[in-house]
JSON list of C-alpha atoms in Angstrom, two decimals:
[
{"chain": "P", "resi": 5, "resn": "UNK", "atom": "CA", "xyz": [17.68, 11.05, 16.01]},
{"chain": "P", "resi": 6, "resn": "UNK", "atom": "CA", "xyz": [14.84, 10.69, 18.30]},
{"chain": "P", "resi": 7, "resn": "UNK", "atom": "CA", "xyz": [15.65, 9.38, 21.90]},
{"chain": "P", "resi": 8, "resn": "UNK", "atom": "CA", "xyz": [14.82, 6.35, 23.04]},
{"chain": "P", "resi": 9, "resn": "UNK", "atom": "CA", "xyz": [12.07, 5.62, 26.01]},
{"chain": "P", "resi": 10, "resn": "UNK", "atom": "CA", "xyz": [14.82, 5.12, 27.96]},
{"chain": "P", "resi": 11, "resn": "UNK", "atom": "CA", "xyz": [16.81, 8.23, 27.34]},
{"chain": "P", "resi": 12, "resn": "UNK", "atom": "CA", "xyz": [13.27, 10.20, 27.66]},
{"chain": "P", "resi": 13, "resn": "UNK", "atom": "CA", "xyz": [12.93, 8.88, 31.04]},
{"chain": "P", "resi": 14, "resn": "UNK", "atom": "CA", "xyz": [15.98, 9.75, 32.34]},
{"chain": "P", "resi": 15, "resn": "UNK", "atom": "CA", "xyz": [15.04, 13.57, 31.66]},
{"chain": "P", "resi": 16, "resn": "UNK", "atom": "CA", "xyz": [12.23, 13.20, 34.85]},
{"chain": "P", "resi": 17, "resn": "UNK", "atom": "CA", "xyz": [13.69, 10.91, 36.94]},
{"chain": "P", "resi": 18, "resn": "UNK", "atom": "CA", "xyz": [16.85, 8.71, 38.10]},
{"chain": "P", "resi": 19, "resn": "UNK", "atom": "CA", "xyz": [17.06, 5.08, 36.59]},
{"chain": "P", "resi": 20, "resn": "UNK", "atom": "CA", "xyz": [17.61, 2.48, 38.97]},
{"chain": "P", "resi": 21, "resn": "UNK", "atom": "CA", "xyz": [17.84, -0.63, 38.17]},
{"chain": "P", "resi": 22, "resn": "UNK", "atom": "CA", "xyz": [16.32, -4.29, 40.22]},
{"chain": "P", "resi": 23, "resn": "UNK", "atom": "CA", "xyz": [18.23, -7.22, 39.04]},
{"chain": "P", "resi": 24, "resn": "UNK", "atom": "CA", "xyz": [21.35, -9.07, 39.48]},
{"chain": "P", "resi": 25, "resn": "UNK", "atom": "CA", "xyz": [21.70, -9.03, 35.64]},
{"chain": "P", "resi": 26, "resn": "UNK", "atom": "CA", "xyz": [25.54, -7.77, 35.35]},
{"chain": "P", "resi": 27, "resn": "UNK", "atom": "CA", "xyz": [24.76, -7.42, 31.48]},
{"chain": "P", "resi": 28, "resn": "UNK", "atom": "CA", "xyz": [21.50, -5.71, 31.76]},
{"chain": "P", "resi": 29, "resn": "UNK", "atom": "CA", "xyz": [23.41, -3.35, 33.89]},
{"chain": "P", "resi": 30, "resn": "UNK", "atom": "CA", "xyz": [26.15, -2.59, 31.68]},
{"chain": "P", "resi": 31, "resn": "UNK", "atom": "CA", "xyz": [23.21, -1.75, 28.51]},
{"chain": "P", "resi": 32, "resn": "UNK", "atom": "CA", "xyz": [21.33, 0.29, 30.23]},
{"chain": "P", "resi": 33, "resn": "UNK", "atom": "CA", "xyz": [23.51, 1.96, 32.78]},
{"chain": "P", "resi": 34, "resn": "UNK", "atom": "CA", "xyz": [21.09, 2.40, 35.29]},
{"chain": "P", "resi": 35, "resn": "UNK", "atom": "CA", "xyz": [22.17, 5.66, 37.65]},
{"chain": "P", "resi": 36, "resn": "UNK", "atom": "CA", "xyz": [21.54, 3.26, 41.54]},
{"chain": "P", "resi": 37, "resn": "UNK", "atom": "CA", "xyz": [20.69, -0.54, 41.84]},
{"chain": "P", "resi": 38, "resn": "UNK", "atom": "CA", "xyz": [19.20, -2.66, 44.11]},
{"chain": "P", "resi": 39, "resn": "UNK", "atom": "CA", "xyz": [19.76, -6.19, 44.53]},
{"chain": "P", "resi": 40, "resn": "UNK", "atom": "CA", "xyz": [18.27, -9.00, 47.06]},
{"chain": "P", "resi": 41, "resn": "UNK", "atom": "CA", "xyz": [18.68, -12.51, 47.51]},
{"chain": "P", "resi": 42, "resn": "UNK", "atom": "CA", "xyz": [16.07, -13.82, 45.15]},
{"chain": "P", "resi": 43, "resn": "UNK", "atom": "CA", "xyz": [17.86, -11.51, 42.82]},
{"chain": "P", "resi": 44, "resn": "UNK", "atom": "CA", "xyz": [21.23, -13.19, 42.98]},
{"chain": "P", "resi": 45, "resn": "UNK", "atom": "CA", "xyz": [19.81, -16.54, 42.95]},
{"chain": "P", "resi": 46, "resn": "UNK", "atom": "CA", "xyz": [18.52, -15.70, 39.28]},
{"chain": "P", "resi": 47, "resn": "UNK", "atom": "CA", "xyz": [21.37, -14.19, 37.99]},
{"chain": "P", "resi": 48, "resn": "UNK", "atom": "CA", "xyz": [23.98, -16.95, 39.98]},
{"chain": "P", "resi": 49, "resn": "UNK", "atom": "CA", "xyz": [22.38, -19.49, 37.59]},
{"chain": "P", "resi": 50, "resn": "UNK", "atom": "CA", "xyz": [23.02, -18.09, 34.49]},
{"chain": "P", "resi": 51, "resn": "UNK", "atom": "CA", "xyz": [26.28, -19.71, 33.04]},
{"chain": "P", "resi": 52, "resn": "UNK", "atom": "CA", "xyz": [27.99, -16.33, 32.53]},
{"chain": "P", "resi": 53, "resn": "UNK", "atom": "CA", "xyz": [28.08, -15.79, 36.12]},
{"chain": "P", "resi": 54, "resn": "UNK", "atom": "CA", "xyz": [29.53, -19.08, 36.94]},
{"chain": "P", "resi": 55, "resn": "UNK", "atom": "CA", "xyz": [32.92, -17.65, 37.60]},
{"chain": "P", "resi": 56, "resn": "UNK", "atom": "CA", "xyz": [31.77, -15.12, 40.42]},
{"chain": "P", "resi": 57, "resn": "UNK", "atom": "CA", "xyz": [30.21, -18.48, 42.15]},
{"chain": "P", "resi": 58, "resn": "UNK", "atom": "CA", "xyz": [32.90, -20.87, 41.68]},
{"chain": "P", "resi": 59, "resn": "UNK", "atom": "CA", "xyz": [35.42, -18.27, 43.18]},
{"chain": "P", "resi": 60, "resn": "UNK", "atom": "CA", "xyz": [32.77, -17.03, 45.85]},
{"chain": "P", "resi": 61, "resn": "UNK", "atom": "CA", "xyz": [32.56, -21.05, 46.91]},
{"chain": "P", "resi": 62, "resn": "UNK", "atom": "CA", "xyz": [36.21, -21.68, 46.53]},
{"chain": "P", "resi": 63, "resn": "UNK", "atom": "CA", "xyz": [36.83, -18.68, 49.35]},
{"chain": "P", "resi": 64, "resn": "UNK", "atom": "CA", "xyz": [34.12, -19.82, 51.51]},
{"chain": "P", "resi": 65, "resn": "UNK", "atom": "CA", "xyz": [35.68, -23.10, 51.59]},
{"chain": "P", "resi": 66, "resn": "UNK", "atom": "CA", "xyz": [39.04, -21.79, 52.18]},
{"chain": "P", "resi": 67, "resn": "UNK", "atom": "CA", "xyz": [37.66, -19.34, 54.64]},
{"chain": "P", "resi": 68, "resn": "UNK", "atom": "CA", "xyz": [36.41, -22.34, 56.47]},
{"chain": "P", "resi": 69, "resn": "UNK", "atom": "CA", "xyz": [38.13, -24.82, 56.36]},
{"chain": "P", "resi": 70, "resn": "UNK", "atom": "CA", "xyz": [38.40, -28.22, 54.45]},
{"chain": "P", "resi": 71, "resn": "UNK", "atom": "CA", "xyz": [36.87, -29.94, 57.77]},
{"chain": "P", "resi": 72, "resn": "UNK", "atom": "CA", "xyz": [33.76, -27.32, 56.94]},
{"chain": "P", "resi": 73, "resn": "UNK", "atom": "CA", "xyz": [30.62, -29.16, 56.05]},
{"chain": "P", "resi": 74, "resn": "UNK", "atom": "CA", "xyz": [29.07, -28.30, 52.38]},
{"chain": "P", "resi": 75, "resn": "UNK", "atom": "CA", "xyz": [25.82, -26.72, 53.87]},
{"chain": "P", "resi": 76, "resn": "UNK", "atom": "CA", "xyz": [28.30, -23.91, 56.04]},
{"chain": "P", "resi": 77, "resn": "UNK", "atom": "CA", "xyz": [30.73, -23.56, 52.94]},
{"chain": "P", "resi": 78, "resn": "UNK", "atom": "CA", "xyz": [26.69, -23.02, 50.88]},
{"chain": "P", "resi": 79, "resn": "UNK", "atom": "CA", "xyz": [25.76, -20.59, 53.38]},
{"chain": "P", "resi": 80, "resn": "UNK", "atom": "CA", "xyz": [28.41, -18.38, 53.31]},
{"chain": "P", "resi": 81, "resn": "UNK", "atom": "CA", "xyz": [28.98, -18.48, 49.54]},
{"chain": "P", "resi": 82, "resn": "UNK", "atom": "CA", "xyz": [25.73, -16.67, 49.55]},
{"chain": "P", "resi": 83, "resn": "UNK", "atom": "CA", "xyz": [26.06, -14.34, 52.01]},
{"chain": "P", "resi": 84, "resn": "UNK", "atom": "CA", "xyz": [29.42, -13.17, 49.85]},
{"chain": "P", "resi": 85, "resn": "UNK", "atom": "CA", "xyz": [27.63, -13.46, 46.53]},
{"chain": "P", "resi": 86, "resn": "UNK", "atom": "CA", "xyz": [25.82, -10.53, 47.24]},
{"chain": "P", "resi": 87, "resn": "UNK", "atom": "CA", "xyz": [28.47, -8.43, 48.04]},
{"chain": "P", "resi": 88, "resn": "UNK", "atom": "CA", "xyz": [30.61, -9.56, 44.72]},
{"chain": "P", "resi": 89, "resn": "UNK", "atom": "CA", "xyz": [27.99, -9.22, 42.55]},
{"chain": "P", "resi": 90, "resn": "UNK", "atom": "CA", "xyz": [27.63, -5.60, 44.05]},
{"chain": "P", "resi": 91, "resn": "UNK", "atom": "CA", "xyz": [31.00, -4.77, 43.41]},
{"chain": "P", "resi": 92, "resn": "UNK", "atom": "CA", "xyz": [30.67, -6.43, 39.86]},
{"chain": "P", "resi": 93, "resn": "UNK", "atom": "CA", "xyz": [27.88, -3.67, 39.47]},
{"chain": "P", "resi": 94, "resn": "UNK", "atom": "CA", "xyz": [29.66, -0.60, 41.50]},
{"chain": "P", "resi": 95, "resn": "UNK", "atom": "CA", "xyz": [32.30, -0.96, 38.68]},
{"chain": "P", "resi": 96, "resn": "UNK", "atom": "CA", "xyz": [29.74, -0.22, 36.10]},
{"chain": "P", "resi": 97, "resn": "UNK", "atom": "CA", "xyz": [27.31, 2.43, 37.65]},
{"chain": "P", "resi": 98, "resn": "UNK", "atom": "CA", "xyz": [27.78, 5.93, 38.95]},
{"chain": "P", "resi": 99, "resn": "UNK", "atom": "CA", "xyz": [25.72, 5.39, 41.72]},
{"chain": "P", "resi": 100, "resn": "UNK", "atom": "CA", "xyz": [24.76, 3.34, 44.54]},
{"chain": "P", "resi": 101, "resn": "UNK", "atom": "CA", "xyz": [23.79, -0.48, 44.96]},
{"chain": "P", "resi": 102, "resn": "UNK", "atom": "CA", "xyz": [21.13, -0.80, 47.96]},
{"chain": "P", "resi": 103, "resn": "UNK", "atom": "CA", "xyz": [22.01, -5.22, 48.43]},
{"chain": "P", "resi": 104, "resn": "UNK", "atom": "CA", "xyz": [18.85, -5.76, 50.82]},
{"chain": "P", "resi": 105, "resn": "UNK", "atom": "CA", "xyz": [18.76, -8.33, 53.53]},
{"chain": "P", "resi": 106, "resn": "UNK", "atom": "CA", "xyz": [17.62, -11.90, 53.70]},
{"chain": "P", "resi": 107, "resn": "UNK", "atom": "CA", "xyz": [13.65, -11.53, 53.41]},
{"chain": "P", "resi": 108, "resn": "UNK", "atom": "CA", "xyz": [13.17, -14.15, 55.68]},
{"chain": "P", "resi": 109, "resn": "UNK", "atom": "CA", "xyz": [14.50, -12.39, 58.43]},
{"chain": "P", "resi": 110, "resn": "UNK", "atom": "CA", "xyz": [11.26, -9.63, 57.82]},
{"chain": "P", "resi": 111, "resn": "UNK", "atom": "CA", "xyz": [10.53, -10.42, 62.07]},
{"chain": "P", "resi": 112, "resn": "UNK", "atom": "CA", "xyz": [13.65, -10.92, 63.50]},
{"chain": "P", "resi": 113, "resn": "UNK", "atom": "CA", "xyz": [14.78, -7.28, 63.82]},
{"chain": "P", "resi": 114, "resn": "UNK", "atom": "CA", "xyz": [17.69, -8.14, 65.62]},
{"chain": "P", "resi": 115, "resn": "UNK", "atom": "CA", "xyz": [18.92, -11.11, 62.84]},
{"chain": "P", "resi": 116, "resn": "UNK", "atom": "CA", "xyz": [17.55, -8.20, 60.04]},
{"chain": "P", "resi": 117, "resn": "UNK", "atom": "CA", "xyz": [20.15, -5.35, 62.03]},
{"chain": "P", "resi": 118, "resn": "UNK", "atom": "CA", "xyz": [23.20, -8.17, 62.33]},
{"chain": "P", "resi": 119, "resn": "UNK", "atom": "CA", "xyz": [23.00, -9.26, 58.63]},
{"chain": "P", "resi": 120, "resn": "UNK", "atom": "CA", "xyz": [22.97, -5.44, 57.53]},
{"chain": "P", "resi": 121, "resn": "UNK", "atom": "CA", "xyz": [26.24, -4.64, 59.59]},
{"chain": "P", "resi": 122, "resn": "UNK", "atom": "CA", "xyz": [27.67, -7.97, 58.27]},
{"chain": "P", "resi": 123, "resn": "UNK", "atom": "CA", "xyz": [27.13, -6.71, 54.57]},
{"chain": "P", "resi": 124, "resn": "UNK", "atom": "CA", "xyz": [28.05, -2.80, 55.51]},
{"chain": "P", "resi": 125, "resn": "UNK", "atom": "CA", "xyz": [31.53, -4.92, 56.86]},
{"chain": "P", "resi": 126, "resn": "UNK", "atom": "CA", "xyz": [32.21, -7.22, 53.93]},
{"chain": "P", "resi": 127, "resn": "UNK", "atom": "CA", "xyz": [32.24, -4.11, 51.28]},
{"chain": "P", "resi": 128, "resn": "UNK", "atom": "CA", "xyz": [33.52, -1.85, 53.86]},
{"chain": "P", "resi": 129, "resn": "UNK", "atom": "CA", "xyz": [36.41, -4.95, 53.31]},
{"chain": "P", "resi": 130, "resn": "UNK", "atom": "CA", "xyz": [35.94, -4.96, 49.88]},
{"chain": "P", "resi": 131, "resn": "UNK", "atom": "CA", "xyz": [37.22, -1.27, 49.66]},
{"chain": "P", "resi": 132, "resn": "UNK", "atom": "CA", "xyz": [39.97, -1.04, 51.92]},
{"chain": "P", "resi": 133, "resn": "UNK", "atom": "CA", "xyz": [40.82, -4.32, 49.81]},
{"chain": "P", "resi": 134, "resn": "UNK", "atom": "CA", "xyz": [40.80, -2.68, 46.47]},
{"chain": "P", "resi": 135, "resn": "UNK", "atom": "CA", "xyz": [43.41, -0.30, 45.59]},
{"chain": "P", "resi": 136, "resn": "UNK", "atom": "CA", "xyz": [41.55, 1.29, 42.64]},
{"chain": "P", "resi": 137, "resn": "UNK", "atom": "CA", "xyz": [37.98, 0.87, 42.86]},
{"chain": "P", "resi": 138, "resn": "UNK", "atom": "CA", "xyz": [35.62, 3.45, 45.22]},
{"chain": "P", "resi": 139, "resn": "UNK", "atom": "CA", "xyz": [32.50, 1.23, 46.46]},
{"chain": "P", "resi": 140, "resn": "UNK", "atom": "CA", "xyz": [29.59, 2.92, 48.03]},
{"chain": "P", "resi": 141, "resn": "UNK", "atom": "CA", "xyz": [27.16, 1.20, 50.00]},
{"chain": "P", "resi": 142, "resn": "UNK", "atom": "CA", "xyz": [24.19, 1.43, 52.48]},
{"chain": "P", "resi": 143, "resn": "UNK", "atom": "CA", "xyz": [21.58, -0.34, 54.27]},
{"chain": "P", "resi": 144, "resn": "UNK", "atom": "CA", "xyz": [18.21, -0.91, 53.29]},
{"chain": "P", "resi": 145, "resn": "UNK", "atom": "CA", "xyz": [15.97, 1.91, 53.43]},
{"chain": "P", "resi": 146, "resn": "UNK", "atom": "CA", "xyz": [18.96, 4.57, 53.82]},
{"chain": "P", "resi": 147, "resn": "UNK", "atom": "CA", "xyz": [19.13, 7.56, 51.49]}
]
């Protein structure tokens, strides 16, 4: 049987994938992925994902408080999505998922350094928190 595209490409060079798309990960098995904010937001809104936000919300809430207002709770909901949807896709690839930093912060190198520690730290958490699942991370632009 002939291989597909696909299969063909794989032969000259690694696959990595650019979405947020759980699904499209788990069909084509990319080897790396990279995800971003814009990403998320796309794949967040599809209604297969809704249980990775409603739990990601529920924490942040808990995390903060009940006093917390809705736009705090909001903003750190997505600052976690990221990070669960790149452990949703670490379970599924062999490789590594590059989760990129808030593009707004392109000219604030200091805000652009801060929010790369802070997701290094949440799946540096997200290991030590799971007893049988390796997660690999690194900042943007790293090998």
């Amino acid at each position: 049987m002939p291989k597909s595209l696909l299969e063909q490409l794989r032969n000259y060079t690694v696959v990595v994938a650019d979405t947020g798309d759980i699904e499209a990960m788990e069909q084509f098995r990319p080897q790396d992925a990279t995800t971003n904010p814009s990403l998320i937001t796309t794949a967040a809104q599809m209604p297969h994902y809704q249980p990775i936000v409603d739990g990601v919300l529920v924490d942040a809430r808990k995390e903060l408080g009940e006093g917390a207002s809705d736009k705090d709770v909001a903003n750190l909901a997505f600052q976690r999505l990221a990070i669960e949807f790149g452990k949703k896709i670490l379970a599924i690839i062999p490789g590594r998922v590059s989760t990129e930093v808030d593009a707004r912060l392109s000219y604030d190198t200091e805000a652009t350094i801060t929010q790369a520690h802070n997701i290094i730290d949440l799946y540096q958490k997200a290991e030590s928190d799971a007893s049988a699942c390796s997660l690999r991370s690194h900042p943007p632009g790293a090998a």
